[in-house]
CSV table of C-alpha atoms in Angstrom, one decimal:
chain,number,residue,atom,x,y,z
A,1,MET,CA,-10.6,-44.5,0.5
A,2,LEU,CA,-9.3,-41.3,1.9
A,3,GLU,CA,-9.8,-38.4,-0.4
A,4,SER,CA,-7.0,-35.9,-1.3
A,5,GLY,CA,-7.0,-32.6,0.6
A,6,TYR,CA,-7.2,-31.4,4.1
A,7,HIS,CA,-9.0,-33.4,6.8
A,8,ASN,CA,-10.1,-32.2,10.2
A,9,VAL,CA,-8.4,-33.8,13.3
A,10,PRO,CA,-10.7,-34.0,16.4
A,11,ALA,CA,-9.8,-31.5,19.2
A,12,GLY,CA,-7.6,-33.1,21.8
A,13,HIS,CA,-5.9,-35.5,19.3
A,14,THR,CA,-2.6,-35.7,17.5
A,15,VAL,CA,-2.1,-36.8,13.9
A,16,SER,CA,1.1,-38.2,12.4
A,17,VAL,CA,2.3,-39.9,9.2
A,18,VAL,CA,3.7,-43.4,10.2
A,19,THR,CA,6.3,-45.0,7.9
A,20,HIS,CA,6.9,-48.7,8.2
A,21,LEU,CA,10.3,-50.0,7.3
A,22,GLU,CA,11.9,-53.5,7.0
A,23,MET,CA,15.2,-55.2,6.6
A,24,LEU,CA,15.1,-58.6,4.9
A,25,SER,CA,18.8,-59.5,5.5
A,26,GLN,CA,21.3,-58.3,8.1
A,27,ALA,CA,22.7,-54.9,7.2
A,28,GLU,CA,26.4,-54.2,7.6
A,29,GLN,CA,27.4,-52.4,10.7
A,30,ARG,CA,28.0,-48.7,10.2
A,31,PRO,CA,31.2,-47.0,11.5
A,32,GLU,CA,30.6,-45.8,15.0
A,33,ALA,CA,32.2,-43.3,17.4
A,34,ASN,CA,34.1,-44.7,20.3
A,35,VAL,CA,31.5,-43.9,23.0
A,36,PRO,CA,31.6,-45.3,26.5
A,37,LEU,CA,28.3,-47.2,26.5
A,38,ALA,CA,27.0,-50.5,27.6
A,39,LEU,CA,23.9,-52.5,26.8
A,40,GLU,CA,22.2,-54.5,29.5
A,41,ARG,CA,19.4,-57.0,29.1
A,42,VAL,CA,16.6,-56.6,31.6
A,43,ARG,CA,14.6,-59.6,32.4
A,44,HIS,CA,11.3,-59.4,34.3
A,45,ALA,CA,11.4,-55.6,34.3
A,46,ASP,CA,9.6,-53.7,37.0
A,47,VAL,CA,6.7,-51.9,35.2
A,48,ASP,CA,7.2,-48.6,37.1
A,49,TRP,CA,10.9,-48.6,36.2
A,50,TYR,CA,10.1,-49.3,32.6
A,51,ARG,CA,7.5,-46.6,32.3
A,52,SER,CA,9.9,-44.1,33.8
A,53,LEU,CA,12.6,-45.0,31.2
A,54,PHE,CA,10.0,-45.0,28.5
A,55,ARG,CA,8.9,-41.5,29.4
A,56,ALA,CA,12.5,-40.3,29.7
A,57,VAL,CA,13.2,-41.5,26.1
A,58,GLY,CA,9.9,-40.9,24.5
A,59,ALA,CA,8.1,-37.9,26.1
A,60,ASP,CA,9.7,-35.4,23.7
A,61,TYR,CA,8.0,-37.4,20.8
A,62,LEU,CA,4.7,-38.1,22.6
A,63,TRP,CA,5.4,-41.9,22.9
A,64,PHE,CA,2.3,-43.3,24.5
A,65,GLY,CA,1.9,-46.9,23.4
A,66,ARG,CA,3.2,-48.5,26.6
A,67,LEU,CA,1.5,-45.9,28.8
A,68,THR,CA,-2.0,-46.8,27.8
A,69,GLN,CA,-1.6,-50.5,28.8
A,70,ASP,CA,-2.6,-51.4,32.4
A,71,LYS,CA,0.2,-52.7,34.6
A,72,GLU,CA,-0.7,-56.4,34.3
A,73,ALA,CA,-0.9,-56.3,30.5
A,74,LEU,CA,2.4,-54.4,30.2
A,75,ALA,CA,4.1,-56.8,32.7
A,76,GLN,CA,2.9,-59.7,30.5
A,77,VAL,CA,4.6,-58.2,27.5
A,78,LEU,CA,7.8,-57.2,29.3
A,79,HIS,CA,8.1,-60.7,30.9
A,80,ASP,CA,7.5,-62.6,27.7
A,81,PRO,CA,10.6,-64.6,26.9
A,82,ASP,CA,10.3,-63.6,23.2
A,83,VAL,CA,10.4,-59.8,24.1
A,84,HIS,CA,14.1,-58.8,24.7
A,85,LEU,CA,14.4,-55.6,26.6
A,86,TYR,CA,17.7,-53.7,27.0
A,87,VAL,CA,18.7,-50.5,28.7
A,88,LEU,CA,21.5,-48.4,27.3
A,89,LYS,CA,23.9,-47.2,30.0
A,90,SER,CA,26.6,-44.6,30.2
A,91,GLY,CA,28.3,-45.5,33.4
A,92,PRO,CA,25.4,-45.8,35.9
A,93,GLU,CA,23.2,-43.4,33.9
A,94,GLU,CA,20.3,-44.8,31.8
A,95,ALA,CA,20.8,-43.4,28.3
A,96,GLY,CA,18.3,-45.3,26.2
A,97,LEU,CA,15.9,-48.1,25.5
A,98,LEU,CA,15.9,-51.0,23.1
A,99,GLU,CA,13.0,-53.5,22.8
A,100,LEU,CA,13.2,-56.4,20.3
A,101,ASP,CA,9.9,-58.4,19.9
A,102,PHE,CA,10.3,-61.9,18.5
A,103,ARG,CA,6.7,-63.0,19.2
A,104,GLU,CA,5.9,-63.4,15.5
A,105,ALA,CA,7.5,-66.4,13.7
A,106,ASP,CA,10.6,-65.6,11.6
A,107,THR,CA,10.3,-61.9,12.5
A,108,CYS,CA,11.7,-59.3,14.9
A,109,GLU,CA,10.0,-56.0,15.5
A,110,LEU,CA,12.3,-53.2,16.6
A,111,ALA,CA,9.4,-52.3,18.9
A,112,TYR,CA,11.1,-49.4,20.8
A,113,PHE,CA,14.4,-47.7,20.1
A,114,GLY,CA,15.4,-44.4,21.6
A,115,LEU,CA,17.8,-42.3,23.6
A,116,THR,CA,17.3,-39.8,26.4
A,117,SER,CA,17.8,-36.3,25.2
A,118,ALA,CA,21.3,-35.9,26.6
A,119,TYR,CA,22.5,-38.7,24.3
A,120,VAL,CA,20.9,-37.6,21.0
A,121,GLY,CA,23.4,-36.5,18.4
A,122,GLY,CA,26.6,-37.8,19.9
A,123,GLY,CA,27.0,-41.2,18.2
A,124,ALA,CA,25.0,-43.2,20.8
A,125,GLY,CA,22.2,-43.9,18.3
A,126,ARG,CA,24.4,-45.5,15.7
A,127,TRP,CA,26.2,-47.5,18.5
A,128,LEU,CA,22.8,-48.8,19.7
A,129,MET,CA,21.5,-49.5,16.3
A,130,ASN,CA,24.5,-51.6,15.4
A,131,ARG,CA,23.9,-53.7,18.4
A,132,ALA,CA,20.1,-53.9,17.8
A,133,ILE,CA,20.6,-55.2,14.3
A,134,ALA,CA,23.2,-57.7,15.4
A,135,LEU,CA,21.0,-59.0,18.3
A,136,ALA,CA,18.0,-59.3,16.1
A,137,TRP,CA,19.8,-61.3,13.4
A,138,GLN,CA,21.4,-63.6,16.0
A,139,GLN,CA,17.9,-65.2,16.1
A,140,PRO,CA,16.5,-67.3,13.3
A,141,ILE,CA,14.6,-64.5,11.6
A,142,LYS,CA,13.8,-63.5,8.0
A,143,ARG,CA,12.7,-60.0,8.6
A,144,LEU,CA,13.4,-57.1,11.0
A,145,HIS,CA,10.9,-54.3,10.9
A,146,VAL,CA,10.3,-51.0,12.6
A,147,HIS,CA,8.0,-48.0,12.2
A,148,THR,CA,8.5,-44.3,12.9
A,149,CYS,CA,6.3,-41.2,12.6
A,150,THR,CA,6.3,-37.5,12.0
A,151,LEU,CA,6.1,-36.9,15.8
A,152,ASP,CA,9.5,-38.7,16.2
A,153,HIS,CA,12.9,-37.0,16.0
A,154,PRO,CA,13.1,-35.2,12.6
A,155,LYS,CA,16.1,-37.3,11.6
A,156,ALA,CA,14.6,-40.7,12.7
A,157,LEU,CA,13.3,-41.8,9.3
A,158,ASP,CA,16.6,-41.0,7.5
A,159,PHE,CA,18.5,-42.7,10.4
A,160,TYR,CA,16.5,-45.9,9.9
A,161,ILE,CA,17.1,-45.8,6.1
A,162,ARG,CA,20.8,-45.2,6.5
A,163,SER,CA,20.9,-48.1,9.0
A,164,GLY,CA,19.7,-50.5,6.2
A,165,PHE,CA,15.9,-50.4,6.5
A,166,THR,CA,13.6,-49.9,3.5
A,167,PRO,CA,10.3,-48.1,3.7
A,168,PHE,CA,7.3,-50.3,2.5
A,169,LYS,CA,4.1,-48.7,3.9
A,170,ARG,CA,2.7,-45.4,5.1
A,171,GLN,CA,-0.3,-44.8,7.4
A,172,ILE,CA,-2.0,-41.9,9.2
A,173,GLU,CA,-2.4,-42.3,12.9
A,174,ILE,CA,-4.9,-40.2,14.9
A,175,ALA,CA,-4.7,-40.6,18.7
A,176,GLN,CA,-5.7,-38.8,21.8
A,177,ASP,CA,-3.0,-36.4,22.9
A,178,PRO,CA,-1.3,-38.2,25.8
A,179,ARG,CA,-0.7,-34.8,27.5
A,180,LEU,CA,-4.4,-34.1,27.7
A,181,ILE,CA,-5.3,-37.4,29.2
A,182,GLY,CA,-2.6,-37.4,31.9
A,183,LEU,CA,-0.2,-39.9,30.4
A,184,LEU,CA,2.6,-37.3,29.8
A,185,PRO,CA,3.1,-33.8,31.4
A,186,LYS,CA,1.6,-30.9,29.5
A,187,THR,CA,5.1,-29.5,29.0
A,188,ALA,CA,6.2,-32.6,27.0
A,189,ALA,CA,6.9,-32.1,23.3
A,190,SER,CA,6.6,-28.4,23.2
A,191,GLN,CA,7.2,-28.4,19.5
A,192,ILE,CA,3.9,-30.1,19.0
A,193,PRO,CA,1.0,-27.7,19.9
A,194,MET,CA,-2.0,-29.0,21.9
A,195,VAL,CA,-5.2,-28.3,20.0
């Protein structure tokens, strides 16, 4: 059991508080802005394309999960018929990423959800979440879950709660800083100091 108080984090690592949230029945759609967006399903995604979009969406928050997988393992995930990958588009521009994982029976994990920085704060997130929830519950599931952490956008946790998710568990994650092992540029997430 972890004792109360301060704990050292190894040099070259990040630490975050991870909050797990779930939705046990479909939440009502929230009012959304009239934004000119489209959501396109991507089947058999090219791994290099996917990683580029993943970085564009997640570098500011030190997303690293898909960057640590080798190409073959990542391709297996992306090409799995129970993993539904979508790209959010504004005209021809890629504006965000949505990944719904149905590999666990009766369950959908909102595995990745995010916008490129140009689209944060303008209503695109709510637009995308309304569609994510609807797409997840079109399948025969009993539970939709997601997790976020303190490295994510400062309003992410509140956004998930307002979208209908309920927190049910918290964890501490310690991981190698992806900037120091070459997965992300050293200029990524300047709000998070490298130690």
